[in-house]
Amino acid sequence: MIGTARMASASTKQLLRSSEVITTMVVFPAALLAILALYPNLRWQSPAGTVPLIDFWVTGMGVLAVALGNGHAFLATIANYKAGGVLQRLSVTPISSAQLILGEVIPRTVMGMLTMIAFFAVGRALGAHIRLEPGIVVVVPVIVMVTITGLSVAFAIAGLTRSPQNANALDSSISFPLYLFTGAMFPLAAFPGWLETVARFIPYAGLITTVRGMVIEGRPLTDFGSELAIAAAWMVLLLLATARAYRFVK
C-alpha cells in the first residue's frame, strides 16, 4: 500500500509537469469544443432519429478524448520506461509491477474524471443539451471504466512493442478506427445492420452509449446493463493482457 501511494504521488507530480498531458487532455478537448461551436444548427439524421451534432459529438468525443488522450500521453511515458531500462532498475526495488501499474492509473483516472466533467460543462455552455444536475455523479463509475480501459490499452501496447516509435505507430493505427466505429462521431444506427451489431462489441462503444443516454436523455445507469457488461469484459481482458505484456523483465 505504501509503495503504491508513493508511485501514485510520483506519477501525479510527473503528470502535472507533462506538456504532452496538457496538450492531449486540455488543449485538444478545448480546440475540439471550439470547432463544435461553429456548427450549432448541424444535425445528424439516421434511422434512430435526428440529433444535434454538438450533443452527439460532445458526449462521444468527450469519452474518447479522455480515453485516447490520456492513454496516448501515458503511452509515451511507459514505452520510454521499458526502452530506457527503467523497468529493470525498478525490478530490484520493493516496488512490484502491480504497484507501478496501480500507481500510474490512480492519478490519471482522477484527471480523466475532471477532464470529462469540464468537457461537458463547457459543451453545455456552448449549446449542448447536457444534464449537469447533482445526479450526474452516477456517471463517475463509467468515466473510471473509460480511463482504466484506455490506460490498459497503453500498457499492453508498450509491453508488446520494442520501441516508443513502434508503440506510437501501433497506438495511432488502433485509435483511428475507434473514432469511426464506436458511435463517437457517427450514429451506429446509420451503419448496415451487421456492422451496427458488430460495432456494439467494440471497446468504448457501450460506454459512449451509456454516457450519452445518461447526460442527454437522463436515463438511469441501470438501463445500460448489456453495454456495461461488454465494457467490463473488455476491461478485464485488457487488464489481463497488461499484466502479461508489461513486465519488469522479459
Tab-separated table of C-alpha atoms in Angstrom:
chain	number	residue	atom	x	y	z
A	1	MET	CA	0.000	0.000	0.000
A	2	ILE	CA	2.816	2.409	0.897
A	3	GLY	CA	4.645	1.573	-2.340
A	4	THR	CA	1.502	2.188	-4.379
A	5	ALA	CA	0.921	5.536	-2.639
A	6	ARG	CA	4.485	6.596	-3.376
A	7	MET	CA	4.173	5.609	-7.027
A	8	ALA	CA	0.855	7.461	-7.283
A	9	SER	CA	2.413	10.567	-5.738
A	10	ALA	CA	5.390	10.473	-8.102
A	11	SER	CA	3.101	9.857	-11.076
A	12	THR	CA	0.888	12.800	-10.093
A	13	LYS	CA	3.870	15.163	-9.998
A	14	GLN	CA	5.057	13.897	-13.372
A	15	LEU	CA	1.541	14.214	-14.763
A	16	LEU	CA	1.219	17.851	-13.765
A	17	ARG	CA	4.590	18.699	-15.323
A	18	SER	CA	3.961	16.884	-18.627
A	19	SER	CA	3.388	19.106	-21.664
A	20	GLU	CA	2.084	16.052	-23.537
A	21	VAL	CA	-0.643	15.509	-20.947
A	22	ILE	CA	-1.620	19.186	-21.011
A	23	THR	CA	-1.813	19.068	-24.806
A	24	THR	CA	-3.865	15.881	-25.073
A	25	MET	CA	-6.095	16.380	-22.046
A	26	VAL	CA	-6.612	20.175	-22.094
A	27	VAL	CA	-5.612	21.800	-25.393
A	28	PHE	CA	-7.103	19.137	-27.681
A	29	PRO	CA	-10.514	18.969	-25.927
A	30	ALA	CA	-10.688	22.777	-25.821
A	31	ALA	CA	-9.913	23.058	-29.542
A	32	LEU	CA	-12.492	20.358	-30.313
A	33	LEU	CA	-15.194	22.197	-28.376
A	34	ALA	CA	-14.347	25.459	-30.146
A	35	ILE	CA	-14.783	23.744	-33.520
A	36	LEU	CA	-18.088	22.149	-32.491
A	37	ALA	CA	-19.422	25.556	-31.502
A	38	LEU	CA	-19.147	26.606	-35.168
A	39	TYR	CA	-21.914	24.158	-36.122
A	40	PRO	CA	-24.817	24.940	-33.742
A	41	ASN	CA	-27.516	24.072	-36.305
A	42	LEU	CA	-25.994	20.955	-37.855
A	43	ARG	CA	-27.843	17.704	-37.104
A	44	TRP	CA	-27.343	14.009	-37.764
A	45	GLN	CA	-30.222	12.139	-39.391
A	46	SER	CA	-30.318	8.360	-39.001
A	47	PRO	CA	-32.953	5.621	-38.652
A	48	ALA	CA	-32.829	6.265	-34.905
A	49	GLY	CA	-33.923	9.872	-35.396
A	50	THR	CA	-32.397	13.341	-35.562
A	51	VAL	CA	-29.809	14.588	-33.082
A	52	PRO	CA	-27.877	17.895	-32.900
A	53	LEU	CA	-24.249	17.416	-33.898
A	54	ILE	CA	-22.935	19.233	-30.827
A	55	ASP	CA	-24.904	16.948	-28.470
A	56	PHE	CA	-23.670	13.865	-30.288
A	57	TRP	CA	-20.037	14.867	-30.543
A	58	VAL	CA	-19.646	16.433	-27.084
A	59	THR	CA	-20.666	13.127	-25.499
A	60	GLY	CA	-18.923	10.762	-27.933
A	61	MET	CA	-15.739	12.710	-28.440
A	62	GLY	CA	-15.648	13.600	-24.755
A	63	VAL	CA	-15.364	9.931	-23.877
A	64	LEU	CA	-12.659	9.286	-26.469
A	65	ALA	CA	-10.780	12.479	-25.570
A	66	VAL	CA	-10.371	11.099	-22.054
A	67	ALA	CA	-9.633	7.506	-23.085
A	68	LEU	CA	-7.334	8.085	-26.036
A	69	GLY	CA	-5.885	11.435	-24.998
A	70	ASN	CA	-4.862	10.212	-21.570
A	71	GLY	CA	-3.723	6.875	-22.967
A	72	HIS	CA	-1.620	8.472	-25.723
A	73	ALA	CA	0.255	10.751	-23.325
A	74	PHE	CA	0.626	7.856	-20.889
A	75	LEU	CA	1.986	5.547	-23.599
A	76	ALA	CA	4.957	7.830	-24.236
A	77	THR	CA	5.964	7.572	-20.569
A	78	ILE	CA	5.650	3.836	-20.090
A	79	ALA	CA	7.151	2.979	-23.501
A	80	ASN	CA	10.207	5.030	-22.522
A	81	TYR	CA	10.297	3.275	-19.134
A	82	LYS	CA	10.654	-0.002	-20.980
A	83	ALA	CA	13.082	1.186	-23.672
A	84	GLY	CA	15.259	3.172	-21.251
A	85	GLY	CA	15.774	0.344	-18.789
A	86	VAL	CA	13.701	1.945	-16.032
A	87	LEU	CA	11.762	-1.292	-15.568
A	88	GLN	CA	14.943	-3.284	-14.982
A	89	ARG	CA	16.048	-0.777	-12.329
A	90	LEU	CA	12.628	-0.907	-10.679
A	91	SER	CA	12.797	-4.708	-10.597
A	92	VAL	CA	15.453	-4.563	-7.849
A	93	THR	CA	13.339	-2.233	-5.670
A	94	PRO	CA	10.450	-3.209	-3.359
A	95	ILE	CA	8.010	-1.831	-5.985
A	96	SER	CA	6.116	-4.574	-7.820
A	97	SER	CA	4.780	-4.319	-11.376
A	98	ALA	CA	1.231	-4.252	-9.964
A	99	GLN	CA	2.117	-1.291	-7.725
A	100	LEU	CA	3.687	0.505	-10.687
A	101	ILE	CA	0.567	-0.001	-12.790
A	102	LEU	CA	-1.816	0.997	-9.987
A	103	GLY	CA	0.315	3.992	-9.059
A	104	GLU	CA	0.141	5.258	-12.635
A	105	VAL	CA	-3.576	4.520	-13.074
A	106	ILE	CA	-4.866	6.315	-9.935
A	107	PRO	CA	-3.881	9.935	-10.756
A	108	ARG	CA	-4.794	9.554	-14.425
A	109	THR	CA	-8.224	8.219	-13.503
A	110	VAL	CA	-8.810	11.293	-11.329
A	111	MET	CA	-7.632	13.570	-14.134
A	112	GLY	CA	-9.869	11.721	-16.598
A	113	MET	CA	-12.927	12.308	-14.422
A	114	LEU	CA	-12.120	16.007	-14.008
A	115	THR	CA	-11.500	16.410	-17.740
A	116	MET	CA	-14.784	14.751	-18.669
A	117	ILE	CA	-16.829	16.872	-16.275
A	118	ALA	CA	-15.131	20.056	-17.517
A	119	PHE	CA	-15.665	18.965	-21.128
A	120	PHE	CA	-19.393	18.506	-20.537
A	121	ALA	CA	-19.702	21.791	-18.643
A	122	VAL	CA	-18.063	23.779	-21.446
A	123	GLY	CA	-20.060	21.853	-24.032
A	124	ARG	CA	-23.265	22.815	-22.275
A	125	ALA	CA	-22.178	26.470	-22.202
A	126	LEU	CA	-21.686	26.235	-25.976
A	127	GLY	CA	-25.208	24.957	-26.527
A	128	ALA	CA	-25.122	21.189	-25.986
A	129	HIS	CA	-28.139	19.775	-24.142
A	130	ILE	CA	-26.122	18.215	-21.323
A	131	ARG	CA	-27.675	17.438	-17.943
A	132	LEU	CA	-25.315	18.527	-15.156
A	133	GLU	CA	-27.580	18.369	-12.113
A	134	PRO	CA	-26.220	16.655	-8.952
A	135	GLY	CA	-27.450	13.273	-10.173
A	136	ILE	CA	-24.755	13.355	-12.864
A	137	VAL	CA	-22.368	11.965	-10.248
A	138	VAL	CA	-23.625	8.488	-11.221
A	139	VAL	CA	-21.651	8.797	-14.468
A	140	VAL	CA	-18.378	8.739	-12.494
A	141	PRO	CA	-18.059	4.895	-12.458
A	142	VAL	CA	-18.448	4.909	-16.241
A	143	ILE	CA	-15.691	7.508	-16.591
A	144	VAL	CA	-13.474	5.357	-14.358
A	145	MET	CA	-14.081	2.406	-16.710
A	146	VAL	CA	-13.267	4.597	-19.718
A	147	THR	CA	-9.983	5.729	-18.178
A	148	ILE	CA	-8.864	2.299	-16.982
A	149	THR	CA	-9.646	0.784	-20.384
A	150	GLY	CA	-7.590	3.443	-22.171
A	151	LEU	CA	-4.640	3.055	-19.812
A	152	SER	CA	-4.780	-0.737	-20.062
A	153	VAL	CA	-4.536	-0.469	-23.847
A	154	ALA	CA	-1.496	1.794	-23.432
A	155	PHE	CA	0.201	-0.665	-21.062
A	156	ALA	CA	-0.482	-3.584	-23.423
A	157	ILE	CA	0.864	-1.682	-26.456
A	158	ALA	CA	4.002	-0.633	-24.567
A	159	GLY	CA	4.539	-4.212	-23.467
A	160	LEU	CA	4.096	-5.736	-26.924
A	161	THR	CA	6.273	-3.288	-28.881
A	162	ARG	CA	10.046	-2.959	-28.864
A	163	SER	CA	10.435	0.827	-29.048
A	164	PRO	CA	8.483	4.040	-28.300
A	165	GLN	CA	8.275	4.685	-32.056
A	166	ASN	CA	6.636	1.316	-32.694
A	167	ALA	CA	4.327	1.890	-29.741
A	168	ASN	CA	3.151	5.240	-31.126
A	169	ALA	CA	2.610	3.747	-34.582
A	170	LEU	CA	0.502	0.889	-33.202
A	171	ASP	CA	-1.424	3.291	-30.968
A	172	SER	CA	-2.319	5.503	-33.944
A	173	SER	CA	-3.439	2.561	-36.076
A	174	ILE	CA	-5.701	1.316	-33.270
A	175	SER	CA	-7.078	4.709	-32.274
A	176	PHE	CA	-8.326	5.968	-35.635
A	177	PRO	CA	-10.927	3.194	-36.219
A	178	LEU	CA	-12.325	3.869	-32.755
A	179	TYR	CA	-13.418	7.340	-33.860
A	180	LEU	CA	-15.295	5.795	-36.793
A	181	PHE	CA	-16.858	2.643	-35.378
A	182	THR	CA	-17.681	3.330	-31.711
A	183	GLY	CA	-20.511	5.793	-32.280
A	184	ALA	CA	-18.357	8.721	-31.142
A	185	MET	CA	-18.621	10.590	-34.467
A	186	PHE	CA	-21.348	8.780	-36.422
A	187	PRO	CA	-24.582	7.144	-35.165
A	188	LEU	CA	-24.342	3.355	-35.011
A	189	ALA	CA	-27.870	3.240	-36.422
A	190	ALA	CA	-26.513	4.672	-39.693
A	191	PHE	CA	-24.328	1.594	-40.264
A	192	PRO	CA	-25.522	-1.517	-42.142
A	193	GLY	CA	-27.339	-3.866	-39.771
A	194	TRP	CA	-24.476	-6.353	-39.451
A	195	LEU	CA	-21.913	-3.615	-38.792
A	196	GLU	CA	-24.138	-1.939	-36.206
A	197	THR	CA	-24.299	-5.251	-34.326
A	198	VAL	CA	-20.529	-5.793	-34.507
A	199	ALA	CA	-19.772	-2.193	-33.513
A	200	ARG	CA	-21.649	-2.585	-30.237
A	201	PHE	CA	-18.919	-5.007	-29.119
A	202	ILE	CA	-16.020	-2.640	-29.863
A	203	PRO	CA	-14.274	-1.151	-26.790
A	204	TYR	CA	-15.799	2.192	-25.752
A	205	ALA	CA	-18.943	1.793	-27.901
A	206	GLY	CA	-21.090	0.709	-24.954
A	207	LEU	CA	-19.519	3.294	-22.660
A	208	ILE	CA	-20.227	6.080	-25.155
A	209	THR	CA	-23.833	4.898	-25.474
A	210	THR	CA	-24.153	4.832	-21.679
A	211	VAL	CA	-22.694	8.303	-21.128
A	212	ARG	CA	-24.801	9.749	-23.940
A	213	GLY	CA	-28.005	8.215	-22.593
A	214	MET	CA	-27.338	9.444	-19.072
A	215	VAL	CA	-26.202	13.024	-19.707
A	216	ILE	CA	-28.526	13.827	-22.630
A	217	GLU	CA	-31.612	11.674	-22.111
A	218	GLY	CA	-31.430	11.482	-18.328
A	219	ARG	CA	-31.717	7.694	-18.295
A	220	PRO	CA	-30.530	5.762	-15.213
A	221	LEU	CA	-27.354	3.691	-15.199
A	222	THR	CA	-29.418	0.527	-14.803
A	223	ASP	CA	-30.761	0.957	-18.358
A	224	PHE	CA	-27.358	0.047	-19.762
A	225	GLY	CA	-26.672	-3.369	-18.276
A	226	SER	CA	-25.607	-5.051	-21.520
A	227	GLU	CA	-23.383	-2.138	-22.574
A	228	LEU	CA	-21.651	-2.071	-19.189
A	229	ALA	CA	-21.234	-5.854	-19.179
A	230	ILE	CA	-19.438	-5.731	-22.535
A	231	ALA	CA	-17.271	-2.835	-21.347
A	232	ALA	CA	-16.436	-4.661	-18.097
A	233	ALA	CA	-15.454	-7.785	-20.049
A	234	TRP	CA	-13.105	-5.710	-22.213
A	235	MET	CA	-11.633	-4.062	-19.134
A	236	VAL	CA	-10.875	-7.419	-17.512
A	237	LEU	CA	-9.367	-8.834	-20.715
A	238	LEU	CA	-7.197	-5.753	-21.200
A	239	LEU	CA	-6.006	-5.790	-17.584
A	240	LEU	CA	-5.027	-9.447	-18.000
A	241	ALA	CA	-3.217	-8.592	-21.239
A	242	THR	CA	-1.475	-5.739	-19.426
A	243	ALA	CA	-0.281	-7.987	-16.597
A	244	ARG	CA	1.112	-10.435	-19.141
A	245	ALA	CA	2.631	-7.985	-21.628
A	246	TYR	CA	4.067	-5.215	-19.437
A	247	ARG	CA	6.587	-6.704	-17.033
A	248	PHE	CA	9.797	-5.620	-15.396
A	249	VAL	CA	11.742	-8.378	-17.103
A	250	LYS	CA	11.043	-10.457	-20.231
